[in-house]
Coordinates of C-alpha atoms in Angstrom, one line a residue:
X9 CA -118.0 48.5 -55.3
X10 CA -115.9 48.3 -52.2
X11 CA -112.5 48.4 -54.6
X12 CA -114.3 51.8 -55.3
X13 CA -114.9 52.9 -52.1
X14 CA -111.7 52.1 -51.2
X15 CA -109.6 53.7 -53.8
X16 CA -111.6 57.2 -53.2
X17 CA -110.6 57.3 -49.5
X18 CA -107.5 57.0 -50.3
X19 CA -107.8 59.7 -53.1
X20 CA -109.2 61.8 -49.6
X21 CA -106.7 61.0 -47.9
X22 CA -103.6 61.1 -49.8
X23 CA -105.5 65.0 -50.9
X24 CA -106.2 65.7 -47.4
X25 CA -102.3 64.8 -46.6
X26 CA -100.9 67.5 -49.5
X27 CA -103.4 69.6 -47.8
X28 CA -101.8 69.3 -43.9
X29 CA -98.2 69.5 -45.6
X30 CA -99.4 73.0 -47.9
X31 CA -101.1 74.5 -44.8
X32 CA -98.0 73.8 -42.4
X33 CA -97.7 77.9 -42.0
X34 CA -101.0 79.5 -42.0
X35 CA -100.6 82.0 -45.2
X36 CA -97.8 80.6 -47.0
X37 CA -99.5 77.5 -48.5
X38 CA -98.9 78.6 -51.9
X39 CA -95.1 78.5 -51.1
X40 CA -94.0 76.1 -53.9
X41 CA -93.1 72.1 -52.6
X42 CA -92.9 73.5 -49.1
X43 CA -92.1 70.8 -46.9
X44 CA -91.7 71.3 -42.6
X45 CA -88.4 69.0 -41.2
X46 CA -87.5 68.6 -37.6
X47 CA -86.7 72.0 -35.5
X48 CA -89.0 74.5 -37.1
X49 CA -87.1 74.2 -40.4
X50 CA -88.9 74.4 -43.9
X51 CA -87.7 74.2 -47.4
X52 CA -89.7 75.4 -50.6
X53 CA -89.6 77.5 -53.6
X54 CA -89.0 81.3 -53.6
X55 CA -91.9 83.5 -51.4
X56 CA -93.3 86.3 -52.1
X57 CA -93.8 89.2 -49.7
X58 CA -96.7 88.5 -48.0
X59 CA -95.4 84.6 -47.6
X60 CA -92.2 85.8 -46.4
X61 CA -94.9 88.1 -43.3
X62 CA -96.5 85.0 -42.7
X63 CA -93.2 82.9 -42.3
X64 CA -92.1 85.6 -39.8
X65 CA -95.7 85.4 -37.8
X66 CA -95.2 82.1 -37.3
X67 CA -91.8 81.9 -35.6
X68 CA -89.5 81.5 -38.5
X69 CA -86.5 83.1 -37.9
X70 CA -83.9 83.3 -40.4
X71 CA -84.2 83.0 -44.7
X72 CA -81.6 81.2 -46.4
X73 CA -81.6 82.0 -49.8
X74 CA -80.0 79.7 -53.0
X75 CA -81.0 81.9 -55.6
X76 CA -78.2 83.2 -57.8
X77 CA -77.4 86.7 -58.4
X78 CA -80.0 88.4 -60.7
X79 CA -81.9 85.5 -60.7
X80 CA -85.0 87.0 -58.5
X81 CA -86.1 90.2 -59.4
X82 CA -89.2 91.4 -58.4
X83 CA -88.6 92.8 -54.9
X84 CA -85.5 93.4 -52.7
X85 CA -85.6 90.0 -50.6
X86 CA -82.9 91.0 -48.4
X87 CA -84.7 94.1 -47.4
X88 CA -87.7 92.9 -47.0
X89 CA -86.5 90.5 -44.5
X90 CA -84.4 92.5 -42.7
X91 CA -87.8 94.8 -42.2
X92 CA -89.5 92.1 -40.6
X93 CA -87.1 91.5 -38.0
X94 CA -85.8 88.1 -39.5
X95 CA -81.9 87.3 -40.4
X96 CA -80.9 86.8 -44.3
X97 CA -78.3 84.5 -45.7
X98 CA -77.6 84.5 -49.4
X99 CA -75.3 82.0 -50.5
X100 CA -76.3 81.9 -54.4
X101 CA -76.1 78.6 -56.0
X102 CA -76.3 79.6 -59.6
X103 CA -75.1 76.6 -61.1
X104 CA -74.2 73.0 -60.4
X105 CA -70.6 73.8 -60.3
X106 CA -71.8 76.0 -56.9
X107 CA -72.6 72.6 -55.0
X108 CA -69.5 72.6 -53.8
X109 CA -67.8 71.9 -50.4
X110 CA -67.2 75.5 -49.6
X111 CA -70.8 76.6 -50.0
X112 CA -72.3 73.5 -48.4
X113 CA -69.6 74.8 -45.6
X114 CA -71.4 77.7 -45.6
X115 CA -74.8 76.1 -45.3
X116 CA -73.8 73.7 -42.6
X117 CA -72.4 77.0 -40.8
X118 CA -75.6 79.0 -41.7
X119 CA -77.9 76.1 -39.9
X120 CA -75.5 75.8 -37.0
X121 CA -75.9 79.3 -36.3
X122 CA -80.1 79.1 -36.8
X123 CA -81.1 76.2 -36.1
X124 CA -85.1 77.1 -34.7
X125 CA -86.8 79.0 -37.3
X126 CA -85.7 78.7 -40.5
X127 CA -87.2 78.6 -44.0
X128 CA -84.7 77.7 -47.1
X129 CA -85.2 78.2 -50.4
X130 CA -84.1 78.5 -53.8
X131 CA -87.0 78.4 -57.0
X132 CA -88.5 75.2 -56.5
X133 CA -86.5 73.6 -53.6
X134 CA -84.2 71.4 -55.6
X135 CA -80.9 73.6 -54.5
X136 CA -82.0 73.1 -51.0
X137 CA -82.4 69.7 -51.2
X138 CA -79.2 69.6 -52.7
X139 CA -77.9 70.9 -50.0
X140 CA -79.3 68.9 -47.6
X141 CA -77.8 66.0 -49.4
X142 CA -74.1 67.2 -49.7
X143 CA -74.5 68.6 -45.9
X144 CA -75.4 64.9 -44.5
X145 CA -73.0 63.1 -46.5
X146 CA -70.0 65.1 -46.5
X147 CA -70.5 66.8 -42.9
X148 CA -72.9 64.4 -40.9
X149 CA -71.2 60.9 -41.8
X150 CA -74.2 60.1 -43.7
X151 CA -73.9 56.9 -46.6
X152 CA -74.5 58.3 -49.7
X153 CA -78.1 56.1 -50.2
X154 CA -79.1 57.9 -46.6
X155 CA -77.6 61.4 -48.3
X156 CA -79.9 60.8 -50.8
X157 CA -83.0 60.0 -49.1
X158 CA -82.1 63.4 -46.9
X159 CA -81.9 65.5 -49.9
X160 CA -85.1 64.0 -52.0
X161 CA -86.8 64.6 -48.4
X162 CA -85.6 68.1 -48.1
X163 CA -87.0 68.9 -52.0
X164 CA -84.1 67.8 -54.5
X165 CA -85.3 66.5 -57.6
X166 CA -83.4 66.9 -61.1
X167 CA -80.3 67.5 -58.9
X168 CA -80.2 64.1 -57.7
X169 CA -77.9 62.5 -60.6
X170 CA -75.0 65.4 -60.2
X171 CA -75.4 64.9 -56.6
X172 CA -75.0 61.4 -56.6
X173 CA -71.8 62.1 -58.5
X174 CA -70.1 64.4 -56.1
X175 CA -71.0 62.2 -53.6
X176 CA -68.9 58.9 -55.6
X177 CA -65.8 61.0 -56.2
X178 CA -65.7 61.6 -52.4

């Protein structure tokens, strides 16, 4: 009986854990894997309008967006954001061949210039972790294990093999 009791509170408490992380920005909890890192920065999957209004409510700042060209149809992002007084950066990553130095440039430039505030985000979260991966390693003299851990952290998943190879040719 107390193996019981003991395995449902930590069924309660590992749900009411994915419950704190989901509800990090009142209103955008349906945001797919969001995650909240240091500075005000969240990663996640793609938001819809109203997500994108609560994002801006609560202090966030600038979207960075990994989606490719075409990829996202069903409203103008770009716009949108713009009208809601935030800052938009698109740098599409359409394709593992677009993990490369010059975009994760791009992205280390992009987060240097907002650093407070900012929500990134591609489908799932899997480009931004990416990202986040290739950023530490090749521009914050990360090791490639702590690259990794930075990038799974930040959302990567299926990426993490054709990351790991970018990061042995380097």
């Amino acid at each position: 009986m107390k193996l019981l009791s003991t395995f449902v509170m930590l069924c309660a408490l590992t749900l009411n854990i994915a419950a704190v992380q989901a509800s990090v920005i009142e209103g955008a909890a349906d945001i797919r894997n969001l995650k909240q890192l240091p500075n005000q920065v969240y990663t996640g999957g793609q938001p819809d309008k109203a997500e994108l209004e609560a994002l801006a409510k609560s202090g966030v700042k600038t979207i960075i967006n990994f989606r490719g060209q075409g990829e996202f149809s069903d409203f103008d992002e770009a716009a949108v954001v713009e009208q809601l007084g935030m800052n938009y950066v698109h740098i599409p990553i359409d394709s593992k061949d677009a993990l490369s130095q010059e975009n994760v440039a791009r992205f280390h430039a992009a987060l240097n210039e907002h650093q407070d505030g900012v929500f990134l985000h591609c489908g799932s979260g899997n480009r931004v972790g990416a990202m986040f991966a290739l950023d530490a390693f090749w521009n914050n003299d990360k090791s490639k294990e702590e690259a990794i851990v930075i990038g799974l952290e930040s959302g990567m998943t299926s990426l993490r093999g054709h990351v790991e190879s970018l990061l042995d040719v380097q």
